[in-house]
Amino acid sequence: KEIKIIGNHAFSDHELLSELALSSSNVLTYFTKKDQYSKASMDASLEALRSFYLDHGYLKFNIVSSQVLLAPDKKDVFVNIHIEEGPQYRFAGFAVAGKTVLPKEKIESLVQVKSGHVFSRKQVTESISAIGLALGDIGYGFPAVNAEPRINENDKTVFITFVVDPGRHVYVRRIDFHGNTKTADYVLRNIIRQDEGALLSLHNIKESERQLRLLNYLKDINIKTTPVPGANNQVDLDVQVEEAPSAEATASVGYGTTGPQVNAAFNQYNFMGTGRTIGLGFNASYWGQDYTFNYYNPFYTKTGVGRGFDLYYNTLDPKHLDVSSYSSDRFGTDVTYNVPLAEKSGVQFGYGYQGMRIKSVGRVLQIQNFVNQYGRDFNQIRLTTGWNRNSYDQMPYPNQGVNQQAGMLFALPATSQSLNYYKASYQARGYVPLVKGFIFTAMGNVGYGNTYDNQGLPFYENYFAGGIAQPGQVRGFDSYALGPKDDHGNAIGANLLVNGSMGIVLPYPFSRETLRVSLFADAGNVFVRGTPVALSGTNAGSMRYSGGVSVEWRSPMGPLAFSLATPFNAESLDRVQPFAFSVSSGF
């Protein structure tokens, strides 16, 4: 019912109460249940209070007493916490002693203690942890690092001596896997970064755990070291995993903001326990139909090169959208190789063939002129290359890390009915954890395309912006409706795309394991650049901005995304769409 802290002078009641695991009843506690008393939550609250003061220099902080009083109706609890803050201390400096092994300058760079700064137990413990991890990375599996404080009561300072004992070099004798009833051992061994017979590396173990968490077919990964009986310099690694369902079949019928949609997909992320992926997909909507098949083998070679291929066929008729009207059929196949460069990065190379037929062109002069000049049928050889770096801590909803992707597409002639053009793209999204479970996220995306003689992209390869879908996401505006317009006021797209977003992911109870709620601000548009070809109609060539709230939900029907947004600078020809939802895909 109520929590009182008595004896605090340096910090307000609000500051201290926000640190506790318990809370007085309010609107949010209906979801968080933090107002439900238990001994465990009481103990956690007292420890949180103690840690808060020790991290703000109050070395002699003391909890005098804690009282729990039951109301006469036995439904409410009143908590009183009596404290003594004591004086605030500052760091006088630090020293490193013992057998350091690593260069002294390296160890000193890991220490967070700064002379003159307010004493913080957290900084001391994190310094100890950083030194231990650095020693663990070079084979010292069980280092002992202790912090010895020397307190000067006259000037209220603390001098810290870090005493280092690296211990012995430790080797990994054997790596055992448990819980993988479907996944073959060799699949997990290909992902694990630690080798048998090699020096133990805490960095490699941590990276192995991160790599395993990125797999769709595993969850609850735990790696522990077990000393080998009779050997003081050997350990076994026990990798405990819990397998998640690796097959995913989804089907949905709904009405999105771009019209009715029918989706069906089957994905097997761990085909026959080999770690290979196969997928089938079908999508039907107002603007066309898509059929896809894909296959990927991440262990195509023993050196870690992956190979994948896909087949696709789609029909397009966007007359129900606010874009220039035409209809087409497109089909093709691609083969892609992924070559790892480092733990978190790789390069991609690919080739493929695409055939396309423009069936009708409507009344749009630009498209009619294109067809009159180049024809309706096109056959292209497509070469692709790319680079990616992914430091996400987990999927599908990361808490920290950055994912970057850069790519180039070169369309080359396969027959006389071919066009020559290229497209380049770069996309990055990052997550940074903040306090109290909040997460900052930012995304940037740029795409550019042209022919080799700067005559402009084929109209059907143009970029579009607006709506909830990526690329070109600017929520609050109608889907694909920003940028240059044709003579009828419909978007025709352009050869340069720029868009970005910043947001704050809200903590529990708003966001959970399968739900993520965010506040966001978007910016973006498409532009005509680097080509002498002038479009008739209107070229709306300024950035558009919006802001709002978004919800991502991994529902039983598949991943869904919802947004409620307000455009900040919509112009007269812009079509706005405050609410939008769609089947979404992660990046």
Coordinates of C-alpha atoms in Angstrom, one line a residue:
K1 CA 0.0 0.0 0.0
E2 CA 2.7 2.4 1.0
I3 CA 6.5 2.5 1.3
K4 CA 8.4 5.0 3.4
I5 CA 12.1 5.6 3.6
I6 CA 13.3 7.5 6.7
G7 CA 16.7 9.1 7.1
N8 CA 17.4 10.1 3.5
H9 CA 18.9 13.5 2.9
A10 CA 21.1 13.2 -0.3
F11 CA 18.3 11.8 -2.5
S12 CA 14.6 12.3 -2.7
D13 CA 12.0 9.7 -1.9
H14 CA 11.1 9.5 -5.6
E15 CA 14.7 8.7 -6.6
L16 CA 15.0 6.0 -4.0
L17 CA 11.6 4.4 -4.4
S18 CA 12.2 4.1 -8.2
E19 CA 15.1 1.8 -7.4
L20 CA 13.1 -0.8 -5.4
A21 CA 11.7 -4.1 -6.5
L22 CA 8.5 -3.2 -4.6
S23 CA 6.3 -0.3 -5.4
S24 CA 3.2 1.4 -4.0
S25 CA 0.0 0.7 -5.9
N26 CA -0.5 2.8 -9.1
V27 CA -1.8 2.4 -12.6
L28 CA 1.3 0.5 -13.8
T29 CA 1.4 -2.0 -11.0
Y30 CA -1.7 -3.5 -12.4
F31 CA 0.6 -4.9 -15.1
T32 CA 3.9 -5.1 -13.3
K33 CA 2.6 -6.6 -10.0
K34 CA 5.4 -4.7 -8.2
D35 CA 2.9 -3.8 -5.4
Q36 CA 2.5 -7.5 -4.4
Y37 CA 4.6 -8.0 -1.3
S38 CA 6.8 -11.0 -0.8
K39 CA 9.9 -11.6 1.3
A40 CA 12.0 -12.1 -1.8
S41 CA 10.9 -8.8 -3.3
M42 CA 11.5 -7.1 0.1
D43 CA 15.1 -8.5 0.2
A44 CA 15.7 -7.4 -3.4
S45 CA 14.5 -3.9 -2.6
L46 CA 16.8 -3.6 0.4
E47 CA 19.8 -4.8 -1.7
A48 CA 18.9 -2.4 -4.5
L49 CA 18.8 0.4 -2.0
R50 CA 22.2 -0.6 -0.6
S51 CA 23.7 -0.9 -4.1
F52 CA 22.3 2.5 -5.1
Y53 CA 24.1 4.2 -2.2
L54 CA 27.3 2.3 -2.6
D55 CA 27.4 3.3 -6.3
H56 CA 27.0 7.0 -5.3
G57 CA 29.9 7.1 -2.8
Y58 CA 28.2 6.3 0.5
L59 CA 30.6 3.7 1.7
K60 CA 29.3 3.6 5.2
F61 CA 25.6 3.4 4.3
N62 CA 23.6 1.3 6.7
I63 CA 20.0 0.0 6.8
V64 CA 19.1 0.5 10.5
S65 CA 15.8 -1.4 10.3
S66 CA 13.0 -2.4 8.0
Q67 CA 9.4 -2.8 9.3
V68 CA 6.5 -4.5 7.6
L69 CA 3.1 -3.6 9.0
L70 CA -0.1 -5.4 8.1
A71 CA -3.3 -3.3 7.8
P72 CA -6.2 -4.2 10.0
D73 CA -8.1 -5.6 7.0
K74 CA -5.1 -7.8 6.3
K75 CA -5.2 -6.8 2.6
D76 CA -2.6 -4.0 2.6
V77 CA 1.0 -3.8 3.7
F78 CA 2.9 -0.8 4.9
V79 CA 6.7 -0.8 4.7
N80 CA 9.0 1.5 6.6
I81 CA 12.8 1.5 5.9
H82 CA 15.1 3.4 8.3
I83 CA 18.5 4.3 6.9
E84 CA 21.8 6.1 7.8
E85 CA 23.5 7.6 4.7
G86 CA 26.8 8.5 6.2
P87 CA 29.4 10.7 4.4
Q88 CA 30.2 10.5 0.7
Y89 CA 33.6 9.2 -0.4
R90 CA 35.6 9.8 -3.5
F91 CA 38.3 7.8 -5.3
A92 CA 41.9 8.7 -4.4
G93 CA 43.3 6.6 -7.3
F94 CA 44.3 3.0 -7.9
A95 CA 47.2 0.7 -8.4
V96 CA 47.7 -2.8 -10.0
A97 CA 49.7 -5.4 -8.1
G98 CA 50.5 -9.1 -8.4
K99 CA 51.4 -11.2 -11.5
T100 CA 49.8 -9.1 -14.2
V101 CA 50.8 -11.2 -17.3
L102 CA 49.2 -8.7 -19.5
P103 CA 51.0 -5.3 -20.1
K104 CA 50.3 -3.1 -17.1
E105 CA 49.0 -0.3 -19.5
K106 CA 46.5 -2.8 -20.9
I107 CA 45.2 -3.7 -17.4
E108 CA 45.1 0.0 -16.3
S109 CA 43.0 0.8 -19.4
L110 CA 40.3 -1.7 -18.2
V111 CA 40.0 0.0 -14.8
Q112 CA 37.1 2.5 -14.5
V113 CA 38.3 4.1 -11.3
K114 CA 39.1 7.8 -11.7
S115 CA 40.9 9.9 -9.1
G116 CA 38.5 12.6 -7.7
H117 CA 35.4 10.9 -8.9
V118 CA 32.7 9.7 -6.5
F119 CA 33.3 6.2 -5.2
S120 CA 31.2 3.5 -7.0
R121 CA 31.2 -0.1 -6.0
K122 CA 29.8 -0.9 -9.5
Q123 CA 32.9 0.6 -11.1
V124 CA 35.1 -1.5 -8.9
T125 CA 33.3 -4.7 -9.6
E126 CA 33.1 -4.0 -13.4
S127 CA 36.9 -3.3 -13.4
I128 CA 37.5 -6.7 -11.7
S129 CA 35.3 -8.4 -14.2
A130 CA 37.0 -6.7 -17.2
I131 CA 40.5 -7.7 -15.9
G132 CA 39.3 -11.3 -15.4
L133 CA 37.8 -11.5 -18.9
A134 CA 41.0 -10.1 -20.5
L135 CA 43.0 -12.8 -18.7
G136 CA 40.4 -15.4 -19.7
D137 CA 40.7 -14.4 -23.4
I138 CA 44.4 -15.6 -23.4
G139 CA 43.8 -18.9 -21.7
Y140 CA 43.8 -18.1 -18.0
G141 CA 40.5 -19.8 -17.2
F142 CA 40.3 -19.2 -13.5
P143 CA 42.0 -15.9 -12.6
A144 CA 41.7 -14.3 -9.2
V145 CA 41.3 -10.5 -9.1
N146 CA 40.7 -8.8 -5.8
A147 CA 40.2 -5.1 -5.0
E148 CA 41.8 -4.0 -1.7
P149 CA 40.4 -0.6 -0.5
R150 CA 42.4 1.8 1.7
I151 CA 40.1 4.4 3.3
N152 CA 41.3 7.8 4.4
E153 CA 38.8 9.1 6.9
N154 CA 40.4 12.6 7.0
D155 CA 39.6 13.6 3.4
K156 CA 37.0 10.9 2.8
T157 CA 38.8 9.2 -0.1
V158 CA 39.4 5.5 -1.1
F159 CA 42.5 4.2 -2.8
I160 CA 41.9 0.8 -4.6
T161 CA 44.7 -1.8 -5.2
F162 CA 43.8 -4.4 -7.7
V163 CA 45.7 -7.6 -6.9
V164 CA 45.9 -10.0 -9.9
D165 CA 46.7 -13.7 -9.8
P166 CA 46.1 -15.2 -13.3
G167 CA 46.5 -18.8 -12.2
R168 CA 47.4 -21.5 -14.8
H169 CA 46.7 -21.7 -18.5
V170 CA 43.6 -23.8 -19.1
Y171 CA 42.9 -26.0 -22.1
V172 CA 39.6 -27.3 -23.4
R173 CA 39.7 -31.1 -23.5
R174 CA 36.2 -31.9 -24.9
I175 CA 33.0 -30.1 -25.9
D176 CA 29.8 -31.9 -25.2
F177 CA 26.3 -31.0 -26.4
H178 CA 23.1 -31.7 -24.5
G179 CA 19.5 -31.2 -25.4
N180 CA 19.9 -31.3 -29.2
T181 CA 17.7 -34.2 -30.0
K182 CA 17.1 -33.1 -33.6
T183 CA 20.1 -31.0 -34.5
A184 CA 23.3 -32.9 -35.4
D185 CA 26.3 -32.3 -33.3
Y186 CA 28.4 -31.1 -36.3
V187 CA 26.0 -28.3 -36.9
L188 CA 26.6 -26.9 -33.4
R189 CA 30.3 -27.5 -33.7
N190 CA 30.5 -25.5 -36.9
I191 CA 29.0 -22.5 -34.9
I192 CA 31.0 -22.9 -31.7
R193 CA 34.1 -20.6 -31.8
Q194 CA 36.0 -22.5 -29.2
D195 CA 38.1 -25.5 -30.4
E196 CA 38.9 -28.7 -28.5
G197 CA 42.5 -29.0 -27.5
A198 CA 43.0 -25.2 -27.6
L199 CA 43.5 -22.7 -24.8
L200 CA 40.2 -21.7 -23.2
S201 CA 39.0 -18.3 -24.4
L202 CA 36.2 -16.6 -22.5
H203 CA 35.7 -14.3 -25.5
N204 CA 35.2 -17.3 -27.8
I205 CA 32.7 -18.9 -25.4
K206 CA 30.7 -15.7 -25.1
E207 CA 30.7 -15.3 -28.9
S208 CA 29.7 -18.9 -29.3
E209 CA 26.7 -18.3 -27.1
R210 CA 25.7 -15.2 -29.0
Q211 CA 26.0 -17.1 -32.4
L212 CA 23.8 -19.9 -31.0
R213 CA 21.2 -17.3 -29.8
L214 CA 20.9 -16.0 -33.3
L215 CA 19.6 -19.4 -34.6
N216 CA 15.8 -19.7 -35.1
Y217 CA 15.8 -23.3 -33.9
L218 CA 17.5 -23.0 -30.5
K219 CA 16.6 -21.2 -27.3
D220 CA 17.8 -21.1 -23.7
I221 CA 21.5 -21.7 -24.5
N222 CA 23.8 -22.3 -21.5
I223 CA 27.6 -23.0 -21.7
K224 CA 29.5 -23.9 -18.6
T225 CA 33.0 -25.1 -17.9
T226 CA 33.6 -28.3 -15.9
P227 CA 37.1 -29.0 -14.5
V228 CA 38.5 -32.4 -15.6
P229 CA 39.1 -34.6 -12.6
G230 CA 42.8 -35.1 -11.9
A231 CA 43.9 -32.3 -14.3
N232 CA 44.3 -28.8 -12.9
N233 CA 44.7 -27.2 -16.4
Q234 CA 41.9 -28.8 -18.3
V235 CA 38.2 -28.3 -18.6
D236 CA 35.3 -29.7 -20.5
L237 CA 32.7 -27.4 -22.1
D238 CA 29.1 -28.5 -21.6
V239 CA 26.8 -26.8 -24.0
Q240 CA 23.1 -27.1 -22.9
V241 CA 20.5 -26.1 -25.5
E242 CA 16.8 -26.3 -25.7
E243 CA 15.5 -26.8 -29.2
A244 CA 12.7 -24.6 -30.5
P245 CA 10.3 -25.7 -33.2
S246 CA 12.3 -25.4 -36.4
A247 CA 9.3 -25.7 -38.8
E248 CA 7.1 -22.7 -39.2
A249 CA 3.9 -22.8 -41.2
T250 CA 1.7 -19.7 -41.3
A251 CA -1.5 -18.7 -43.1
S252 CA -3.5 -15.6 -42.7
V253 CA -6.3 -13.7 -44.4
G254 CA -6.7 -10.1 -43.5
Y255 CA -7.1 -6.5 -44.6
G256 CA -4.0 -4.4 -44.5
T257 CA -3.8 -0.7 -45.2
T258 CA -2.9 -1.5 -48.8
G259 CA -6.0 -3.7 -49.2
P260 CA -7.0 -7.3 -48.6
Q261 CA -4.1 -9.8 -48.2
V262 CA -3.7 -13.6 -48.2
N263 CA -0.4 -15.0 -47.0
A264 CA 0.8 -18.5 -46.7
A265 CA 4.4 -19.6 -45.9
F266 CA 6.3 -22.7 -44.8
N267 CA 9.9 -22.3 -43.4
Q268 CA 12.0 -25.1 -42.1
Y269 CA 15.1 -23.5 -40.4
N270 CA 16.8 -26.8 -39.5
F271 CA 16.0 -29.2 -42.3
M272 CA 16.6 -32.8 -41.1
G273 CA 18.7 -31.4 -38.3
T274 CA 21.4 -30.1 -40.7
G275 CA 21.0 -26.4 -40.0
R276 CA 19.9 -25.8 -43.6
T277 CA 16.9 -23.7 -44.4
I278 CA 14.1 -24.2 -47.0
G279 CA 11.1 -22.0 -47.5
L280 CA 8.0 -21.7 -49.6
G281 CA 5.9 -18.6 -49.7
F282 CA 2.7 -17.2 -51.3
N283 CA 1.2 -13.7 -51.1
A284 CA -1.8 -12.3 -52.8
S285 CA -3.0 -8.7 -52.4
Y286 CA -4.6 -5.8 -54.2
W287 CA -1.4 -5.2 -56.1
G288 CA -0.4 -8.7 -57.2
Q289 CA 0.7 -12.1 -56.3
D290 CA 4.1 -13.6 -55.2
Y291 CA 5.4 -17.2 -55.3
T292 CA 8.8 -17.9 -53.8
F293 CA 11.0 -20.9 -53.0
N294 CA 14.4 -20.6 -51.2
Y295 CA 17.1 -22.9 -49.9
Y296 CA 20.2 -22.0 -47.9
N297 CA 23.1 -24.2 -46.6
P298 CA 25.3 -22.3 -44.1
F299 CA 27.9 -25.1 -44.2
Y300 CA 28.4 -25.4 -48.0
T301 CA 32.2 -25.7 -47.4
K302 CA 34.3 -26.7 -44.4
T303 CA 35.6 -23.1 -44.2
G304 CA 32.2 -21.7 -43.4
V305 CA 31.1 -20.6 -46.9
G306 CA 27.3 -20.7 -47.2
R307 CA 25.3 -21.1 -50.5
G308 CA 21.7 -20.5 -51.2
F309 CA 19.4 -20.2 -54.2
D310 CA 15.8 -19.0 -54.7
L311 CA 13.1 -19.1 -57.4
Y312 CA 10.4 -16.5 -57.7
Y313 CA 7.5 -15.5 -59.8
N314 CA 5.3 -12.5 -59.3
T315 CA 2.5 -10.6 -61.0
L316 CA 2.1 -6.8 -60.3
D317 CA -0.9 -4.6 -60.9
P318 CA -0.7 -1.6 -58.6
K319 CA -3.8 0.2 -60.0
H320 CA -5.4 0.0 -56.6
L321 CA -2.5 1.9 -55.0
D322 CA -1.7 5.5 -55.4
V323 CA 1.2 4.8 -57.9
S324 CA 1.5 4.9 -61.6
S325 CA -0.6 2.2 -63.2
Y326 CA 1.0 -0.7 -65.2
S327 CA 0.9 -4.5 -64.9
S328 CA 3.7 -7.0 -65.3
D329 CA 4.9 -10.6 -64.8
R330 CA 8.4 -11.3 -63.4
F331 CA 10.2 -14.5 -62.8
G332 CA 13.8 -15.5 -62.0
T333 CA 16.3 -17.4 -60.0
D334 CA 19.4 -16.4 -58.0
V335 CA 22.4 -18.2 -56.5
T336 CA 24.2 -16.5 -53.6
Y337 CA 27.4 -17.3 -51.7
N338 CA 28.1 -16.0 -48.2
V339 CA 31.8 -15.8 -47.2
P340 CA 32.5 -15.1 -43.5
L341 CA 35.2 -12.5 -42.9
A342 CA 35.1 -12.4 -39.1
E343 CA 32.9 -13.5 -36.2
K344 CA 30.2 -10.9 -37.1
S345 CA 30.7 -10.0 -40.7
G346 CA 30.8 -11.5 -44.2
V347 CA 30.6 -10.8 -47.9
Q348 CA 28.1 -12.1 -50.4
F349 CA 28.4 -12.8 -54.1
G350 CA 25.6 -14.0 -56.4
Y351 CA 24.4 -14.3 -59.9
G352 CA 21.0 -15.0 -61.4
Y353 CA 18.5 -14.5 -64.3
Q354 CA 15.4 -12.5 -64.5
G355 CA 12.7 -12.4 -67.1
M356 CA 10.0 -9.7 -67.2
R357 CA 7.1 -8.7 -69.4
I358 CA 5.1 -5.5 -69.2
K359 CA 1.6 -6.4 -70.0
S360 CA -0.2 -3.0 -69.9
V361 CA 0.9 0.6 -69.3
G362 CA -2.3 2.5 -68.6
R363 CA -2.4 6.2 -69.4
V364 CA 0.9 7.3 -67.9
L365 CA 3.0 9.2 -70.5
Q366 CA 6.4 8.3 -68.9
I367 CA 5.7 4.6 -69.0
Q368 CA 4.2 4.7 -72.5
N369 CA 7.4 6.5 -73.7
F370 CA 9.6 3.9 -72.0
V371 CA 7.7 1.0 -73.7
N372 CA 7.8 2.7 -77.1
Q373 CA 11.6 3.1 -76.8
Y374 CA 12.6 -0.2 -75.1
G375 CA 9.8 -2.7 -75.7
R376 CA 7.8 -4.9 -73.3
D377 CA 10.0 -7.9 -72.7
F378 CA 13.3 -8.0 -70.9
N379 CA 15.8 -10.7 -70.0
Q380 CA 18.6 -9.9 -67.6
I381 CA 21.7 -11.5 -66.1
R382 CA 22.0 -10.2 -62.6
L383 CA 25.2 -10.0 -60.6
T384 CA 25.1 -9.1 -56.9
T385 CA 27.7 -8.4 -54.3
G386 CA 27.2 -7.4 -50.7
W387 CA 28.7 -7.0 -47.2
N388 CA 27.0 -7.4 -43.8
R389 CA 28.0 -7.1 -40.2
N390 CA 25.6 -8.2 -37.4
S391 CA 26.4 -7.7 -33.7
Y392 CA 22.9 -8.3 -32.4
D393 CA 22.7 -10.1 -29.1
Q394 CA 19.6 -12.1 -29.9
M395 CA 16.7 -12.5 -32.3
P396 CA 14.0 -11.7 -33.1
Y397 CA 14.0 -8.7 -30.8
P398 CA 17.5 -7.5 -30.1
N399 CA 18.4 -5.5 -27.0
Q400 CA 21.7 -4.2 -28.2
G401 CA 24.0 -4.4 -31.3
V402 CA 24.1 -3.1 -34.8
N403 CA 23.1 -4.8 -38.1
Q404 CA 24.6 -3.3 -41.3
Q405 CA 24.0 -4.4 -44.9
A406 CA 25.5 -3.0 -48.1
G407 CA 24.8 -4.3 -51.5
M408 CA 25.3 -3.8 -55.3
L409 CA 23.2 -5.2 -58.1
F410 CA 24.5 -5.1 -61.7
A411 CA 21.9 -5.9 -64.5
L412 CA 23.7 -7.1 -67.6
P413 CA 22.3 -8.0 -71.1
A414 CA 21.3 -11.6 -71.6
T415 CA 19.8 -11.0 -75.1
S416 CA 19.0 -8.0 -77.3
Q417 CA 15.9 -7.5 -75.1
S418 CA 17.9 -6.4 -72.1
L419 CA 18.7 -3.2 -70.2
N420 CA 21.9 -2.2 -68.4
Y421 CA 21.6 -0.6 -65.0
Y422 CA 22.9 -0.9 -61.4
K423 CA 21.5 -0.4 -57.9
A424 CA 23.4 0.3 -54.7
S425 CA 22.0 0.2 -51.1
Y426 CA 23.1 0.5 -47.5
Q427 CA 21.0 -0.1 -44.4
A428 CA 21.8 -0.1 -40.7
R429 CA 19.8 -0.6 -37.6
G430 CA 21.1 -0.4 -34.0
Y431 CA 19.9 -0.9 -30.5
V432 CA 21.4 0.6 -27.3
P433 CA 20.1 -0.4 -23.9
L434 CA 19.2 2.5 -21.6
V435 CA 18.1 2.7 -18.0
K436 CA 15.1 1.0 -16.6
G437 CA 14.6 -1.4 -19.5
F438 CA 14.3 1.3 -22.1
I439 CA 16.1 0.7 -25.4
F440 CA 17.2 3.4 -28.0
T441 CA 17.0 2.3 -31.6
A442 CA 18.0 4.0 -34.8
M443 CA 17.8 3.0 -38.5
G444 CA 19.2 4.5 -41.7
N445 CA 18.6 3.5 -45.3
V446 CA 19.9 4.8 -48.6
G447 CA 19.4 3.3 -52.1
Y448 CA 20.6 4.6 -55.5
G449 CA 20.3 3.3 -59.0
N450 CA 21.0 4.4 -62.6
T451 CA 21.9 3.2 -66.0
Y452 CA 25.6 3.2 -67.0
D453 CA 25.0 6.2 -69.2
N454 CA 23.0 8.1 -66.6
Q455 CA 19.6 7.9 -68.4
G456 CA 17.7 6.9 -65.3
L457 CA 16.5 3.6 -63.9
P458 CA 13.8 1.5 -65.7
F459 CA 10.6 2.8 -64.1
Y460 CA 9.8 -0.7 -62.7
E461 CA 13.1 -0.6 -60.6
N462 CA 12.3 2.8 -59.0
Y463 CA 12.4 3.2 -55.2
F464 CA 9.2 4.3 -53.4
A465 CA 8.7 5.8 -50.0
G466 CA 5.8 6.2 -47.5
G467 CA 3.9 3.8 -45.3
I468 CA 4.9 1.1 -42.9
A469 CA 6.9 -1.2 -45.2
Q470 CA 10.7 -1.2 -45.7
P471 CA 12.5 0.0 -47.6
G472 CA 11.2 3.6 -47.7
Q473 CA 9.3 3.5 -44.4
V474 CA 7.8 6.8 -43.4
R475 CA 4.8 6.0 -41.2
G476 CA 1.9 8.4 -41.2
F477 CA 2.0 8.8 -45.0
D478 CA 0.2 6.5 -47.5
S479 CA 2.1 3.5 -48.7
Y480 CA 4.4 4.1 -51.6
A481 CA 2.8 7.6 -52.2
L482 CA 5.7 10.0 -51.6
G483 CA 8.1 11.5 -54.1
P484 CA 7.7 12.5 -57.7
K485 CA 4.2 12.3 -59.2
D486 CA 3.0 11.6 -62.8
D487 CA 0.5 13.7 -64.7
H488 CA -2.4 12.1 -62.8
G489 CA -0.9 12.8 -59.4
N490 CA 0.2 9.2 -58.6
A491 CA 3.6 8.4 -57.3
I492 CA 6.0 7.2 -60.0
G493 CA 9.0 6.6 -57.8
A494 CA 12.6 7.8 -58.2
N495 CA 16.2 6.5 -58.4
L496 CA 17.4 7.8 -54.9
L497 CA 15.9 6.7 -51.6
V498 CA 16.8 8.2 -48.3
N499 CA 14.9 7.3 -45.1
G500 CA 15.7 6.8 -41.4
S501 CA 14.1 6.4 -38.0
M502 CA 14.8 6.9 -34.3
G503 CA 12.9 5.4 -31.5
I504 CA 12.6 4.4 -27.9
V505 CA 11.5 0.8 -27.1
L506 CA 9.3 0.8 -24.0
P507 CA 10.1 -1.7 -21.2
Y508 CA 7.9 -4.3 -19.6
P509 CA 4.9 -4.4 -19.3
F510 CA 4.6 -2.7 -22.7
S511 CA 7.2 -4.9 -24.3
R512 CA 7.5 -8.6 -23.7
E513 CA 9.2 -11.7 -25.3
T514 CA 6.8 -11.7 -28.3
L515 CA 5.7 -8.0 -28.2
R516 CA 7.6 -4.8 -28.7
V517 CA 6.1 -1.3 -28.3
S518 CA 8.1 1.8 -29.4
L519 CA 7.8 5.5 -29.8
F520 CA 9.4 6.6 -33.1
A521 CA 10.2 9.5 -35.4
D522 CA 10.6 8.8 -39.1
A523 CA 12.1 10.8 -42.0
G524 CA 12.4 10.0 -45.7
N525 CA 11.5 10.4 -49.3
V526 CA 12.6 9.5 -52.8
F527 CA 14.3 11.8 -55.3
V528 CA 15.4 12.0 -58.9
R529 CA 19.2 12.5 -59.0
G530 CA 22.1 12.0 -61.4
T531 CA 20.0 11.8 -64.6
P532 CA 19.2 14.3 -67.3
V533 CA 15.7 12.8 -67.8
A534 CA 13.1 15.2 -66.5
L535 CA 9.8 14.0 -65.3
S536 CA 6.6 15.8 -66.1
G537 CA 4.1 16.2 -63.3
T538 CA 5.2 17.2 -59.8
N539 CA 8.6 16.4 -58.1
A540 CA 7.9 16.6 -54.3
G541 CA 11.6 16.8 -53.5
S542 CA 11.8 17.5 -49.7
M543 CA 12.1 15.2 -46.8
R544 CA 9.0 14.2 -45.0
Y545 CA 8.8 13.7 -41.2
S546 CA 6.4 11.9 -38.9
G547 CA 6.2 10.5 -35.4
G548 CA 4.1 8.1 -33.4
V549 CA 3.9 4.7 -31.7
S550 CA 4.5 1.3 -33.2
V551 CA 3.7 -2.3 -32.1
E552 CA 5.5 -5.4 -33.3
W553 CA 3.9 -8.7 -32.4
R554 CA 5.0 -12.2 -33.2
S555 CA 1.5 -13.5 -33.4
P556 CA 0.4 -17.1 -34.0
M557 CA -0.4 -16.0 -37.6
G558 CA 3.1 -14.6 -38.1
P559 CA 4.9 -11.4 -37.4
L560 CA 2.7 -8.3 -37.5
A561 CA 3.5 -4.6 -37.3
F562 CA 1.1 -1.8 -36.4
S563 CA 1.7 2.0 -36.3
L564 CA -0.2 5.1 -35.3
A565 CA 1.6 8.1 -36.6
T566 CA 1.2 11.9 -37.3
P567 CA 2.9 13.5 -40.3
F568 CA 4.7 16.7 -39.4
N569 CA 5.1 18.4 -42.8
A570 CA 2.6 16.9 -45.2
E571 CA 2.0 18.9 -48.3
S572 CA -1.1 19.3 -50.5
L573 CA -0.4 16.4 -52.8
D574 CA 0.6 14.0 -50.0
R575 CA -1.8 11.3 -48.9
V576 CA -1.7 10.7 -45.2
Q577 CA -2.5 7.5 -43.4
P578 CA -2.3 7.8 -39.6
F579 CA -2.9 4.1 -38.9
A580 CA -1.2 1.2 -40.7
F581 CA -0.5 -2.5 -40.2
S582 CA 1.1 -5.2 -42.2
V583 CA 2.8 -8.5 -42.0
S584 CA 6.4 -7.5 -41.2
S585 CA 9.8 -9.0 -41.6
G586 CA 12.8 -8.3 -39.2
F587 CA 16.1 -6.7 -40.1

